[in-house]
Short mmCIF file of C-alpha atoms and ligand atoms in Angstrom, two decimals:
data_model
loop_
_atom_site.label_atom_id
_atom_site.label_comp_id
_atom_site.label_asym_id
_atom_site.label_seq_id
_atom_site.Cartn_x
_atom_site.Cartn_y
_atom_site.Cartn_z
CA MET A 337 76.57 130.38 94.91
CA SER A 338 79.81 128.14 95.05
CA VAL A 339 80.92 125.59 93.22
CA ALA A 340 79.77 122.91 95.34
CA GLY A 341 76.51 124.67 96.65
CA LYS A 342 75.77 124.35 93.14
CA ALA A 343 76.53 120.59 92.70
CA ARG A 344 73.35 118.29 93.80
CA LYS A 345 75.93 115.17 93.12
CA ILE A 346 80.24 115.70 93.68
CA THR A 347 81.54 114.60 90.75
CA THR A 348 85.49 114.97 89.57
CA ASN A 349 84.32 117.51 87.32
CA THR A 350 82.84 119.85 89.97
CA LEU A 351 86.35 119.08 92.01
CA GLN A 352 88.26 120.14 89.00
CA GLU A 353 85.91 123.01 88.86
CA MET A 354 86.48 124.09 92.42
CA LYS A 355 90.23 123.78 92.14
CA SER A 356 89.86 126.25 88.87
CA VAL A 357 88.14 129.35 91.13
CA GLY A 358 89.94 128.31 93.94
CA GLU A 359 87.38 126.86 96.53
CA LYS A 360 88.29 124.62 98.81
CA ILE A 361 86.88 121.19 98.43
CA THR A 362 85.72 119.28 101.85
CA MET A 363 86.54 115.19 102.71
CA LEU A 364 86.76 113.22 105.34
CA THR A 365 86.72 109.13 105.92
CA ALA A 366 83.56 106.88 106.92
CA TYR A 367 83.88 103.34 106.87
CA ASP A 368 80.33 102.32 108.19
CA TYR A 369 76.09 103.19 107.53
CA SER A 370 74.91 105.75 109.92
CA LEU A 371 78.12 107.94 110.10
CA ALA A 372 78.31 108.64 106.37
CA LYS A 373 74.68 109.51 105.95
CA LEU A 374 75.87 112.44 108.76
CA VAL A 375 79.94 113.17 106.44
CA ASP A 376 76.77 112.68 103.74
CA LYS A 377 74.33 115.75 105.88
CA GLY A 378 77.14 117.44 107.13
CA GLY A 379 78.12 118.95 102.99
CA VAL A 380 81.33 117.25 103.02
CA ASP A 381 82.24 116.92 99.68
CA VAL A 382 84.36 113.71 99.00
CA ILE A 383 83.74 110.76 101.43
CA LEU A 384 86.78 108.40 101.68
CA VAL A 385 86.03 105.33 102.81
CA GLY A 386 89.70 104.87 103.24
CA ASP A 387 92.16 101.77 104.46
CA SER A 388 92.81 103.68 107.83
CA ALA A 389 89.53 101.48 108.62
CA SER A 390 92.10 98.89 109.44
CA ASN A 391 93.65 100.88 112.41
CA VAL A 392 89.88 102.67 113.40
CA MET A 393 87.72 100.00 112.96
CA ALA A 394 89.14 96.64 113.24
CA GLY A 395 92.05 98.37 115.73
CA ASN A 396 95.34 96.64 114.07
CA ASP A 397 98.45 98.57 114.47
CA THR A 398 99.11 99.41 109.90
CA THR A 399 96.40 99.37 106.93
CA VAL A 400 98.96 96.95 105.67
CA PRO A 401 96.60 93.60 107.52
CA ILE A 402 93.01 94.81 105.35
CA THR A 403 92.07 92.77 102.33
CA LEU A 404 89.94 93.80 99.48
CA GLU A 405 86.77 92.22 101.06
CA HIS A 406 86.57 94.12 104.02
CA MET A 407 87.27 97.27 101.74
CA ILE A 408 84.45 96.34 99.62
CA TYR A 409 81.94 95.56 102.63
CA HIS A 410 82.93 99.06 104.04
CA ALA A 411 82.00 101.03 100.71
CA GLN A 412 79.03 99.01 100.58
CA CYS A 413 78.18 100.58 103.80
CA VAL A 414 78.83 103.68 103.26
CA VAL A 415 77.58 103.65 99.62
CA ARG A 416 73.61 102.95 100.84
CA ALA A 417 74.44 106.12 102.74
CA VAL A 418 75.14 109.13 100.59
CA ASP A 419 72.88 111.07 98.23
CA ARG A 420 75.67 113.47 97.59
CA ALA A 421 79.32 113.35 98.32
CA LEU A 422 81.74 111.49 95.76
CA ILE A 423 82.72 108.65 97.62
CA VAL A 424 86.59 107.28 96.75
CA VAL A 425 87.63 103.89 98.79
CA ASP A 426 90.96 103.33 99.18
CA MET A 427 92.81 100.04 96.88
CA PRO A 428 94.15 97.60 99.95
CA PHE A 429 97.91 96.57 100.51
CA GLY A 430 98.85 94.30 97.99
CA SER A 431 96.26 94.47 95.76
CA TYR A 432 97.49 96.76 92.85
CA GLN A 433 101.36 96.56 92.99
CA GLY A 434 103.11 94.63 91.00
CA ASN A 435 100.89 93.54 88.94
CA SER A 436 99.02 95.51 86.87
CA LYS A 437 95.93 93.62 85.54
CA ALA A 438 95.07 92.35 89.53
CA ALA A 439 95.22 95.71 89.82
CA LEU A 440 92.51 96.09 86.96
CA ASP A 441 90.65 93.26 88.19
CA ASN A 442 90.63 94.28 91.81
CA ALA A 443 90.15 97.64 91.32
CA ILE A 444 86.67 96.41 88.60
CA LYS A 445 85.70 94.21 91.50
CA ILE A 446 85.68 97.58 94.11
CA MET A 447 83.63 99.38 91.63
CA LYS A 448 81.39 96.59 90.99
CA GLU A 449 80.78 95.36 94.39
CA SER A 450 80.28 98.39 96.39
CA GLY A 451 79.27 101.37 94.31
CA GLY A 452 81.68 102.95 94.65
CA HIS A 453 82.50 106.34 91.82
CA ALA A 454 86.64 106.23 92.51
CA VAL A 455 89.92 104.47 93.72
CA LYS A 456 92.90 105.55 95.42
CA LEU A 457 96.33 104.57 95.78
CA GLU A 458 99.37 104.81 97.50
CA GLY A 459 102.65 105.79 95.64
CA GLY A 460 104.27 107.59 92.16
CA ALA A 461 106.22 106.35 89.62
CA GLU A 462 106.46 102.57 90.88
CA ILE A 463 103.06 102.13 90.32
CA VAL A 464 102.05 104.08 87.71
CA GLU A 465 101.52 101.29 85.17
CA SER A 466 98.72 100.32 87.52
CA ILE A 467 97.05 103.18 86.94
CA LYS A 468 97.19 104.29 83.99
CA ARG A 469 95.51 100.01 83.35
CA ILE A 470 92.73 101.46 85.94
CA LEU A 471 91.51 104.56 84.54
CA SER A 472 91.53 102.48 81.42
CA ALA A 473 88.33 100.69 82.04
CA GLY A 474 86.94 104.27 82.30
CA ILE A 475 88.00 104.60 86.70
CA PRO A 476 89.12 107.40 88.28
CA VAL A 477 91.98 107.18 90.50
CA MET A 478 93.00 109.25 93.39
CA GLY A 479 96.81 109.43 94.14
CA HIS A 480 98.35 109.74 96.83
CA LEU A 481 101.91 110.85 98.08
CA GLY A 482 104.30 111.48 100.78
CA LEU A 483 103.57 109.44 103.71
CA THR A 484 101.82 106.49 102.71
CA PRO A 485 101.30 104.44 105.44
CA GLN A 486 100.79 101.32 103.18
CA SER A 487 104.78 101.51 103.14
CA ILE A 488 105.36 101.60 107.01
CA TYR A 489 107.84 98.63 107.05
CA LYS A 490 109.44 101.21 104.59
CA PHE A 491 109.49 104.17 105.76
CA GLY A 492 110.66 102.39 109.68
CA THR A 493 108.37 105.89 110.87
CA TYR A 494 104.85 108.32 110.63
CA THR A 495 107.20 111.09 110.62
CA VAL A 496 106.80 114.02 107.84
CA ARG A 497 108.41 113.51 104.12
CA ALA A 498 110.26 115.06 101.49
CA ARG A 499 112.17 116.76 104.15
CA GLU A 500 115.23 116.50 101.97
CA ASP A 501 115.82 117.52 98.54
CA GLU A 502 116.34 114.46 96.76
CA GLU A 503 112.45 113.06 98.49
CA ALA A 504 111.26 116.17 97.65
CA SER A 505 112.08 116.05 94.22
CA LYS A 506 110.81 112.92 93.84
CA LEU A 507 106.86 113.25 94.79
CA ILE A 508 107.41 116.46 92.56
CA SER A 509 108.11 114.29 89.43
CA ASP A 510 105.20 112.07 91.35
CA ALA A 511 102.54 113.97 91.21
CA LYS A 512 103.19 115.45 87.63
CA LEU A 513 103.55 111.76 86.38
CA LEU A 514 99.92 111.62 88.37
CA GLU A 515 98.70 114.18 86.80
CA GLU A 516 98.86 112.95 83.04
CA ALA A 517 98.13 109.16 83.95
CA GLY A 518 94.33 111.16 84.18
CA CYS A 519 94.20 110.41 88.02
CA PHE A 520 91.46 113.32 89.27
CA ALA A 521 92.99 114.86 92.69
CA ILE A 522 96.06 113.62 94.68
CA VAL A 523 96.50 112.81 98.53
CA LEU A 524 99.78 114.90 100.15
CA GLU A 525 99.85 113.78 103.86
CA LYS A 526 102.27 115.03 105.79
CA ILE A 527 105.11 116.40 103.76
CA PRO A 528 105.85 120.62 104.30
CA ALA A 529 103.47 122.58 103.89
CA GLU A 530 106.09 125.05 101.44
CA LEU A 531 106.85 121.97 99.11
CA ALA A 532 102.46 120.70 98.91
CA THR A 533 101.78 123.81 97.23
CA LYS A 534 104.73 124.17 95.31
CA VAL A 535 102.87 120.94 94.25
CA SER A 536 99.93 122.89 94.14
CA GLU A 537 100.71 125.31 92.01
CA ALA A 538 103.38 123.56 89.94
CA ILE A 539 99.86 120.39 88.43
CA SER A 540 95.70 121.70 87.72
CA ILE A 541 94.25 118.98 89.38
CA PRO A 542 93.40 118.77 92.74
CA THR A 543 95.30 118.26 95.77
CA ILE A 544 93.83 117.09 99.51
CA GLY A 545 96.33 117.70 102.40
CA ILE A 546 96.93 116.27 105.42
CA GLY A 547 99.53 117.28 107.53
CA ALA A 548 99.99 118.95 104.70
CA GLY A 549 99.39 123.13 105.38
CA ALA A 550 97.09 125.74 103.88
CA GLY A 551 98.53 125.70 100.13
CA CYS A 552 96.92 122.54 99.59
CA ASP A 553 93.26 122.56 97.57
CA GLY A 554 91.13 120.47 99.57
CA GLN A 555 92.03 118.86 103.80
CA VAL A 556 91.13 115.30 104.43
CA LEU A 557 90.92 114.01 108.04
CA VAL A 558 89.73 110.62 109.79
CA LEU A 559 86.31 110.98 110.99
CA HIS A 560 87.10 109.77 114.28
CA ASP A 561 89.80 111.51 114.54
CA MET A 562 88.69 114.69 114.12
CA LEU A 563 85.15 113.52 116.36
CA GLY A 564 87.54 112.59 119.11
CA ILE A 565 86.58 109.13 119.23
CA THR A 566 90.42 107.87 118.79
CA MET A 567 92.09 109.46 121.44
CA ASP A 568 95.56 107.56 121.37
CA PHE A 569 96.52 109.83 118.17
CA SER A 570 97.19 113.72 118.47
CA PRO A 571 99.86 114.62 115.39
CA ARG A 572 99.85 118.18 115.35
CA PHE A 573 97.76 118.52 112.54
CA LEU A 574 95.20 116.99 113.75
CA ARG A 575 92.37 119.11 114.87
CA ARG A 576 89.56 117.70 117.28
CA TYR A 577 86.12 118.91 116.34
CA LEU A 578 84.46 117.20 119.38
CA ASN A 579 85.54 115.02 122.15
CA LEU A 580 83.66 112.01 121.72
CA SER A 581 85.26 109.23 124.19
CA GLU A 582 84.79 111.61 126.82
CA GLN A 583 80.95 112.22 125.90
CA ILE A 584 80.39 108.44 124.90
CA GLU A 585 82.02 107.34 128.02
CA SER A 586 79.59 109.19 130.30
CA ALA A 587 76.91 108.51 128.79
CA ILE A 588 77.61 104.30 129.20
CA ASN A 589 78.88 104.72 132.61
CA SER A 590 75.01 106.66 133.32
CA TYR A 591 73.46 104.25 130.86
CA VAL A 592 75.05 101.81 133.75
CA ASP A 593 74.28 103.51 137.20
CA ASP A 594 70.43 103.72 135.89
CA VAL A 595 70.31 100.41 135.48
CA ARG A 596 71.83 98.76 138.52
CA CYS A 597 69.98 101.52 140.66
CA GLY A 598 67.19 100.47 138.84
CA ASP A 599 66.03 103.83 137.32
CA PHE A 600 66.23 102.58 133.88
CA PRO A 601 63.47 101.37 133.07
CA ASN A 602 61.20 103.93 134.42
CA ASP A 603 57.15 103.72 134.13
CA ASP A 604 57.58 105.74 130.73
CA GLU A 605 59.58 103.54 128.91
CA GLN A 606 57.88 100.17 129.39
CA TYR A 607 54.44 98.58 127.83
O1 KIV B 118 93.23 106.09 104.74
C1 KIV B 118 93.07 106.84 104.70
O2 KIV B 118 92.15 107.55 105.75
C2 KIV B 118 93.24 108.07 104.45
C3 KIV B 118 93.29 109.46 104.75
C4 KIV B 118 94.89 109.59 106.20
C5 KIV B 118 94.17 110.27 103.36
O3 KIV B 118 94.22 107.34 103.38
#
């Protein structure tokens, strides 16, 4: 049986073992109880309570506005639903940059109040002090390199990162730094596949790719994108497994028609 198949609960050790035997890791986002329950039942290894909740749940243009309290609320909802997956909670913008003591306090708050199993932070050398401090409290940390959406105002665009040699070599050294610091995995977002493969081979902890090609040790997608609930976002890397927005709209149209014409409720649907 596979490593993931044997695991009653996924831990950071399970992910490490999966990498060592070449078993791919699956990760999806979730932000609420009902969908998190389905994601867990579907057999996903890692559920990310992503700060993409800022876009997907709250309708913001970026991940910048979401707060620590919002992230804790979403994580609490997910934690109540999940039996098997490892739950990773994004630390929101402003909760860990610049001050490692504040980073530690905020990571502790997330762990205590949400019941999540690990936190994720965006960035390399600039935030490694915060990462080390969080790790020193026994909190597992997932890194995130490449296109780091909290830095969108620095990048100015959501296009592929690290195409140039200078940014690519910084990314490789950042990945090594995060591994040395003690991160248990690293998300690689929207970087060339060749670079992601090189990073995945250069470090012993798992890489989880999004728009980073097949050479990563695992893959992550935003749940609402892969289910076709959000349709205004169609990057090349996104595979849609359902077209739920059409199905939901059509179901709602049918309900409206049924109520308006007096077909709903019928005799069997009343007391
Ligand atoms: O917030 C998020 O959904 C993420 C993934 C895109 C990796 O960070």
